[in-house]
mmCIF file of C-alpha atoms in Angstrom:
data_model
loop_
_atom_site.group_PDB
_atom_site.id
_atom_site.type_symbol
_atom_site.label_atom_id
_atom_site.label_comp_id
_atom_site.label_asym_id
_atom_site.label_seq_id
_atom_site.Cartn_x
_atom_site.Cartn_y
_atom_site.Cartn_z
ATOM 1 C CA UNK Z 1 45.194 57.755 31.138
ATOM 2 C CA UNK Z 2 47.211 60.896 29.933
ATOM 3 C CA UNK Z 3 45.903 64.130 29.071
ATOM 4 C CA UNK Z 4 48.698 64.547 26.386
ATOM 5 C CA UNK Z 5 47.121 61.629 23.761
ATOM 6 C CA UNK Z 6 44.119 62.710 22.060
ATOM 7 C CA UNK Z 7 41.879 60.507 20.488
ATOM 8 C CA UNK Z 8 38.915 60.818 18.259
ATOM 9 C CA UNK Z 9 36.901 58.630 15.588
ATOM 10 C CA UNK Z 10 35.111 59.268 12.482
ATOM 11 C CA UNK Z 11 34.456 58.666 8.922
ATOM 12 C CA UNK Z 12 36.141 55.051 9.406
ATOM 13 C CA UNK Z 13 39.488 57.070 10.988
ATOM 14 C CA UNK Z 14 40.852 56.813 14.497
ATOM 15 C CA UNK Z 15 43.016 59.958 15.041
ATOM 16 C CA UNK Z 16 45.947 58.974 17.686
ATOM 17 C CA UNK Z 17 47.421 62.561 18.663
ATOM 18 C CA UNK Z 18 50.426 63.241 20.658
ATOM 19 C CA UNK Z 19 50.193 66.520 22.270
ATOM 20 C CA UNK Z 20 52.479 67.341 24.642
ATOM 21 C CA UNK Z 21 53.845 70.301 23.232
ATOM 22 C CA UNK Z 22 55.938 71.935 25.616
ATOM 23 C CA UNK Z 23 58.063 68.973 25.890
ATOM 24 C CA UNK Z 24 58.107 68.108 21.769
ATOM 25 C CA UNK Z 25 55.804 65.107 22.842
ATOM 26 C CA UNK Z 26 58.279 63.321 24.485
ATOM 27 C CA UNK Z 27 56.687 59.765 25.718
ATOM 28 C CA UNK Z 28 56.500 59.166 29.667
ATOM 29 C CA UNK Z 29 54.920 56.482 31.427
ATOM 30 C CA UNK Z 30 51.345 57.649 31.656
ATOM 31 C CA UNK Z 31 51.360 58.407 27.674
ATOM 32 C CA UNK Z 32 52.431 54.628 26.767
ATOM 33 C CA UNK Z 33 49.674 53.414 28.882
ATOM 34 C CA UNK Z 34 46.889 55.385 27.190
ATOM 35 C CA UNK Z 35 48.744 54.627 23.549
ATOM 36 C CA UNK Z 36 48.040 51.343 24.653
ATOM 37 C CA UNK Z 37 44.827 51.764 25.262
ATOM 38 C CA UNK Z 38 43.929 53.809 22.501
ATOM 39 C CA UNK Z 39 45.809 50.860 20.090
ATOM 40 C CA UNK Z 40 43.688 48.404 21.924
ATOM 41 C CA UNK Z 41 40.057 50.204 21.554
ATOM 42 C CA UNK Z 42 40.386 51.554 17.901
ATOM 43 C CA UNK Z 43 41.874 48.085 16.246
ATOM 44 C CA UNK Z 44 38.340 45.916 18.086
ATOM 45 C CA UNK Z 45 35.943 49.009 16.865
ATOM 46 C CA UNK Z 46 34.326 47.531 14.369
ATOM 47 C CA UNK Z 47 33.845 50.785 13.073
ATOM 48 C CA UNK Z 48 37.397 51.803 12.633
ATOM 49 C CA UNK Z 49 38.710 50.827 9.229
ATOM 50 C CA UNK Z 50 42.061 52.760 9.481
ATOM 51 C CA UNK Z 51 44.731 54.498 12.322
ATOM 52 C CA UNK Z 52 46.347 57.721 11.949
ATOM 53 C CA UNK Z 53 48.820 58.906 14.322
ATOM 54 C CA UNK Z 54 49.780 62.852 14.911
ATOM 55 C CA UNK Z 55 52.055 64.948 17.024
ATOM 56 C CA UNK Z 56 51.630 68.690 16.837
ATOM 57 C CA UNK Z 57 53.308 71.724 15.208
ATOM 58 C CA UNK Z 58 56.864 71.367 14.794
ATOM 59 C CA UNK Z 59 57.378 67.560 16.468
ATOM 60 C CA UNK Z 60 55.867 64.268 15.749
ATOM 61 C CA UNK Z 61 57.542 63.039 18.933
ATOM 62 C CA UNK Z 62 61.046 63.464 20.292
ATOM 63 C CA UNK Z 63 61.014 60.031 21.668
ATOM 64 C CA UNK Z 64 61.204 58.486 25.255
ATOM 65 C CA UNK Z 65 61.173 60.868 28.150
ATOM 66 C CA UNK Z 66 64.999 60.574 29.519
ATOM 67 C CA UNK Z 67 63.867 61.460 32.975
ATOM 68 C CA UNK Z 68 61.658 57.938 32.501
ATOM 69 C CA UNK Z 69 64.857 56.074 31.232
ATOM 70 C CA UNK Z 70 66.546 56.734 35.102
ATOM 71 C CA UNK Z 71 63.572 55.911 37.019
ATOM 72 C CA UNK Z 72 63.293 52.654 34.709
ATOM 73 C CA UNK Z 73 66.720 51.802 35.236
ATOM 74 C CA UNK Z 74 65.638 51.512 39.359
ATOM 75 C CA UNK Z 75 61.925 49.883 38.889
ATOM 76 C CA UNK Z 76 60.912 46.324 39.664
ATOM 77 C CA UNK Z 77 59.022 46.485 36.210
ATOM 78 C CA UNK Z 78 61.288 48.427 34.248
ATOM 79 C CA UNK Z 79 59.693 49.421 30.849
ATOM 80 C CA UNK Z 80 56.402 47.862 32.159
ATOM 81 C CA UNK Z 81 54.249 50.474 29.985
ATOM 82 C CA UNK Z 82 56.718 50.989 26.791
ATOM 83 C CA UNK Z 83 56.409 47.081 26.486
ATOM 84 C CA UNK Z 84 52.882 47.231 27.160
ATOM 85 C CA UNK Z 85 52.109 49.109 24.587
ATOM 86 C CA UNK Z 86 54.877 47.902 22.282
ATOM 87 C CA UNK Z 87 53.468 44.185 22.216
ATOM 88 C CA UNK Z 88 50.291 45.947 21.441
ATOM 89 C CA UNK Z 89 51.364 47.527 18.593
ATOM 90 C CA UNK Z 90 52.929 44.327 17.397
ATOM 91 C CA UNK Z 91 49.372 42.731 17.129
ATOM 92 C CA UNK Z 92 46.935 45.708 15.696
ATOM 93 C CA UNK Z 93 45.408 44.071 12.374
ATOM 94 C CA UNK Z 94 43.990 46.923 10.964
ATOM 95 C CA UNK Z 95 46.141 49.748 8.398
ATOM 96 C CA UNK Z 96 48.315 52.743 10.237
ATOM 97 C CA UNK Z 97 49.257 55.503 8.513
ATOM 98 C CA UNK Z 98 51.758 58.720 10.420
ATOM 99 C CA UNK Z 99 51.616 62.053 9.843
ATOM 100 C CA UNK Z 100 54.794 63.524 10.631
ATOM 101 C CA UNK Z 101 55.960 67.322 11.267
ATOM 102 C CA UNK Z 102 59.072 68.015 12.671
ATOM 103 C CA UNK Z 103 61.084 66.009 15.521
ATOM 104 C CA UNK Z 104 61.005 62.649 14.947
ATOM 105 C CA UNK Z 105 63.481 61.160 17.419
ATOM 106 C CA UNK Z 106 63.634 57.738 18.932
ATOM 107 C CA UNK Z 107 60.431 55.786 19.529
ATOM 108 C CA UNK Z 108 59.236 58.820 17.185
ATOM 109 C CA UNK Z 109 61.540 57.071 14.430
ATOM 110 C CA UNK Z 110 61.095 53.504 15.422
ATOM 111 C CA UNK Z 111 57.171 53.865 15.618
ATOM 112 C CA UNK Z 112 56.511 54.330 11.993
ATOM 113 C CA UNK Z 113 58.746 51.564 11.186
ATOM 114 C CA UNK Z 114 55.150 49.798 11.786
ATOM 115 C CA UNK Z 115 53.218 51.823 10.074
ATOM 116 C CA UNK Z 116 51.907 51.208 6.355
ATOM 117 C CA UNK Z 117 52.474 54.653 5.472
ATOM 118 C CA UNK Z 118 54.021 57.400 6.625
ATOM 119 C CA UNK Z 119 53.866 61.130 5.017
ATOM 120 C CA UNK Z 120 56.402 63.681 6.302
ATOM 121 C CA UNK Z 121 56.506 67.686 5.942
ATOM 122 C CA UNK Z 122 60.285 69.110 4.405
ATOM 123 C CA UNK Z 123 60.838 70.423 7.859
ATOM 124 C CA UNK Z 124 60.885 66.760 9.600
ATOM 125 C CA UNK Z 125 64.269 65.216 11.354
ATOM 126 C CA UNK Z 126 64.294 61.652 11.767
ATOM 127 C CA UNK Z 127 67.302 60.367 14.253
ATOM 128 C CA UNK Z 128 67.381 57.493 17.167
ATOM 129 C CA UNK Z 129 70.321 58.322 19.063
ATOM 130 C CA UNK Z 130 70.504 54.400 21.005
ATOM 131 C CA UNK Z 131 74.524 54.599 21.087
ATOM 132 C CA UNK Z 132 74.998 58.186 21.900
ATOM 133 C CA UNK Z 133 72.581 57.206 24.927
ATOM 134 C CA UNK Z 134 74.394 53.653 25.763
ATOM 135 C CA UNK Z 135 71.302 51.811 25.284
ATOM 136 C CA UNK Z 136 70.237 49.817 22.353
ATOM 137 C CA UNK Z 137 66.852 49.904 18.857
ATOM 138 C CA UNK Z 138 64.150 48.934 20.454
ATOM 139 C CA UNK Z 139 60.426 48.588 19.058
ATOM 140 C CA UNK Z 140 61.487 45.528 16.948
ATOM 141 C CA UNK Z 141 63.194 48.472 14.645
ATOM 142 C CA UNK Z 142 66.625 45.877 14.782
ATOM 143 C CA UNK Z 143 63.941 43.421 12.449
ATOM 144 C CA UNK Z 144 61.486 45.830 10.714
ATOM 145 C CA UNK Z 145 64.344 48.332 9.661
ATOM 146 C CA UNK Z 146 66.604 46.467 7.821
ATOM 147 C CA UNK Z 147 63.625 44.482 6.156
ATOM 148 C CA UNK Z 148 62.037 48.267 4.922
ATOM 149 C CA UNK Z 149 65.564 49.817 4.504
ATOM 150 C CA UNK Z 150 68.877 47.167 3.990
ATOM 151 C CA UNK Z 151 70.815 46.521 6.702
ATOM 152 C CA UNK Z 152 73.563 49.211 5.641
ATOM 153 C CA UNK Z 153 70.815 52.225 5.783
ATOM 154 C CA UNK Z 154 69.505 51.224 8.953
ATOM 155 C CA UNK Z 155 72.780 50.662 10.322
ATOM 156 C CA UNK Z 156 73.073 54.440 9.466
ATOM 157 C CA UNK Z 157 70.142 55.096 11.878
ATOM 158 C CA UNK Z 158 69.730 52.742 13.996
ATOM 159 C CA UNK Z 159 73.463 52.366 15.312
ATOM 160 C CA UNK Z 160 75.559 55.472 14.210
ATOM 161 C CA UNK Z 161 72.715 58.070 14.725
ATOM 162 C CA UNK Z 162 72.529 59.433 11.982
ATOM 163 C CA UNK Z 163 70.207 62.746 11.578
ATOM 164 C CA UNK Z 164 68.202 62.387 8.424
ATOM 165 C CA UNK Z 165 65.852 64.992 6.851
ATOM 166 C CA UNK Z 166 63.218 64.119 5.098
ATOM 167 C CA UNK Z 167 64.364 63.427 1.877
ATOM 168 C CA UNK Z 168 66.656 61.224 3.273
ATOM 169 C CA UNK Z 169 64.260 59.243 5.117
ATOM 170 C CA UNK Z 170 62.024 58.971 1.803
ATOM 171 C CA UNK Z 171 65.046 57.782 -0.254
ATOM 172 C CA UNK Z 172 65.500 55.117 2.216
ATOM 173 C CA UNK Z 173 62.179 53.708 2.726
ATOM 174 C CA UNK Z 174 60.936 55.122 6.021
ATOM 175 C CA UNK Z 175 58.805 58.141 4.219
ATOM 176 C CA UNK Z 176 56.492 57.087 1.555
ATOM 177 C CA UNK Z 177 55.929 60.891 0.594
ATOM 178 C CA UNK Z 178 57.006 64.780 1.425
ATOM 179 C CA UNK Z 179 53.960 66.879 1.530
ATOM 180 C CA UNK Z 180 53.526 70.238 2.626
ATOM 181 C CA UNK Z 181 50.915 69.154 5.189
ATOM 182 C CA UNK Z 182 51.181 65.343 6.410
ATOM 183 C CA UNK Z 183 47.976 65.627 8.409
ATOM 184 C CA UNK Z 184 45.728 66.451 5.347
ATOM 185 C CA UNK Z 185 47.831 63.896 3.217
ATOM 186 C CA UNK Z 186 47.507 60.820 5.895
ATOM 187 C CA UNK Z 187 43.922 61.638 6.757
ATOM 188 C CA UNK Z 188 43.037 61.673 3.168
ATOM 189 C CA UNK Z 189 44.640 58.052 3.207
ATOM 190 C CA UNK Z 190 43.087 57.079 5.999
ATOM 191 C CA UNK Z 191 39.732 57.668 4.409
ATOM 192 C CA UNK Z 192 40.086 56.327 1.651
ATOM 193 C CA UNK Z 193 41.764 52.919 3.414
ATOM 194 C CA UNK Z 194 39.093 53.302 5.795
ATOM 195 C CA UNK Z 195 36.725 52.402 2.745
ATOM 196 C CA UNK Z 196 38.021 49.720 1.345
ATOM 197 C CA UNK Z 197 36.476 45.970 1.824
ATOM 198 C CA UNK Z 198 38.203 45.509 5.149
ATOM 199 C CA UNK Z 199 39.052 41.888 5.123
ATOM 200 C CA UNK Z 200 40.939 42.238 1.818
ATOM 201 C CA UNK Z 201 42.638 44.962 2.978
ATOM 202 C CA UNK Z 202 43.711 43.297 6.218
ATOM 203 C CA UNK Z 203 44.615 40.206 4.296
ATOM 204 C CA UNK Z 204 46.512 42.228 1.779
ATOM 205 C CA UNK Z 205 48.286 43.540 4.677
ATOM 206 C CA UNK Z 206 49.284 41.118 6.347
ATOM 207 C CA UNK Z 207 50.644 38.897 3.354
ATOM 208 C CA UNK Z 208 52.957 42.349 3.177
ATOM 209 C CA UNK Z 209 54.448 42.183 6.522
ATOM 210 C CA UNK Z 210 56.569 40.317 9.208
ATOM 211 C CA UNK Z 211 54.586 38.086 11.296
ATOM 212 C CA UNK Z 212 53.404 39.755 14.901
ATOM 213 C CA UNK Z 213 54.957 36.436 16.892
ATOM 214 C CA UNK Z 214 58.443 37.478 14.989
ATOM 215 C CA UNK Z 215 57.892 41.189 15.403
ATOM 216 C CA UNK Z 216 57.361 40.407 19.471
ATOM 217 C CA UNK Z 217 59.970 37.792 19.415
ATOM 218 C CA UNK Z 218 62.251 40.714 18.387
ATOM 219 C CA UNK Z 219 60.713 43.308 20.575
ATOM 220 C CA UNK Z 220 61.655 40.909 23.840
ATOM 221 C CA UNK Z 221 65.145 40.222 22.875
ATOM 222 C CA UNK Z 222 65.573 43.744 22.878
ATOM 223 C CA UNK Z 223 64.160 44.709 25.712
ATOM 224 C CA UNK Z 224 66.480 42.417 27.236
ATOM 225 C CA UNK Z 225 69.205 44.446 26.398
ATOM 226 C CA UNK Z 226 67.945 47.305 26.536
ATOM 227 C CA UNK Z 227 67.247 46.632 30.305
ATOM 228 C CA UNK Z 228 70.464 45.550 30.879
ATOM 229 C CA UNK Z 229 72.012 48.796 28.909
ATOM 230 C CA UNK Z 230 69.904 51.020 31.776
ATOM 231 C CA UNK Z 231 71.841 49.821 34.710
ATOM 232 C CA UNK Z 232 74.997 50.567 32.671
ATOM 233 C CA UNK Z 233 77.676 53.245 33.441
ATOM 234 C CA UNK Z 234 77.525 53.756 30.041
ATOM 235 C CA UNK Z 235 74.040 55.124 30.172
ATOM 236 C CA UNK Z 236 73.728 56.903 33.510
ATOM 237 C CA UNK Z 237 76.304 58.828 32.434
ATOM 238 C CA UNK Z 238 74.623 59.787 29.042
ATOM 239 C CA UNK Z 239 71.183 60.097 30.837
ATOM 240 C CA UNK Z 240 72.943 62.503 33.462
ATOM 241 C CA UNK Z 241 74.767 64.691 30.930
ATOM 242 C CA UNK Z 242 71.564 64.968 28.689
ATOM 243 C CA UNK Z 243 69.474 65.917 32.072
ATOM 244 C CA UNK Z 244 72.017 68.559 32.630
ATOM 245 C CA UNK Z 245 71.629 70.181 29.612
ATOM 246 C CA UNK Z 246 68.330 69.928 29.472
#
């Protein structure tokens, strides 16, 4: 498990936090294996009705840790935890809302792509720079983003990198709504999802969305190129110039 996800239940609401400030909550191996676990827990608690996710102050999550992307590109079971965790996020049955405040980069982007609803603060940048790193969308966000956005907009972020603020992102689908605090706005949701009769709402739900088996379908065929994209000169040299500057 990872000290940098925080999880707590109540009032119907399981509150997924990323908190790893001092790196904008940038994702490494040990995080996607207690997201997965966290995923896993809160959507068989029969007393969960509803999942929120959080970053901290400033960033929702600035996506995958690059240092992870080189040691991936060298593993026997590259991606073994993102995919974990991916496949599990595929499957949850039960509503998840984001609450996002800042940095919202990569698998920070691509993540709410699979959530119901997503509330953003004015300050929040949305961008998944896959070419600029040589690699590929991943997190099934090649299906669920041109379903939620056209294929032109998420061509725009998915592909050419685009940096979009928030009003961008709610004109195009990703944001439901810009709030001056996306914490108080999602929980508020949560609560009141987390109420509802929860079969209708999970039936409602899933009438409303692509089916898990094409979702995970998607989210392997990616992989697979995404894996093959690692070992590319391509992206060892984008990995090494980012490292440098970081």
């Amino acid at each position: 498990m990872s000290q940098h996800i925080r999880v707590e239940t109540s009032d119907g609401v399981c509150r997924i936090r990323i908190d790893r400030a001092e790196k904008k909550n940038a994702l490494d191996r040990a995080m996607y294996r207690a997201l997965d676990d966290a995923l896993s827990r809160a959507d068989a608690d029969p007393s969960v009705g509803c999942i929120l996710f959080c970053g901290s102050p400033g960033a929702f999550s600035a996506g995958n840790d690059i240092a992870d992307f080189v040691a991936f590109a060298g593993s026997d079971r590259p991606m073994g935890e993102l995919m974990d965790f991916l496949h599990t996020l595929a499957g949850v049955g039960k509503p998840m809302i984001a609450a996002v405040d800042g940095l919202a980069i990569g698998i920070g982007t691509t993540l709410l792509l699979h959530c119901d609803l997503v509330y953003a603060t004015p300050r929040s940048l949305f961008r998944t720079p896959f070419s600029d790193l040589g690699i590929v969308p991943e997190a099934a966000s090649s299906l669920l983003g041109p379903l939620a956005m056209g294929h032109q907009r998420a061509f725009a972020l998915l592909v050419m990198g685009e940096t979009w603020d928030a009003e961008r992102a709610r004109e195009a689908g990703l944001v439901l709504s810009i709030v001056a605090d996306a914490e108080a706005d999602g929980e508020a949701a949560a609560r009141r999802l987390a109420a509802k009769p929860r079969e209708a709402v999970r039936i409602g739900r899933d009438l409303l969305r692509a089916t898990p088996d094409a979702v995970r379908e998607r989210i392997v065929l990616e992989a697979d190129h995404f894996q093959e994209r690692l070992r590319s000169l391509e992206a060892q040299a984008a990995f090494a110039a980012f490292l440098t500057r970081g």
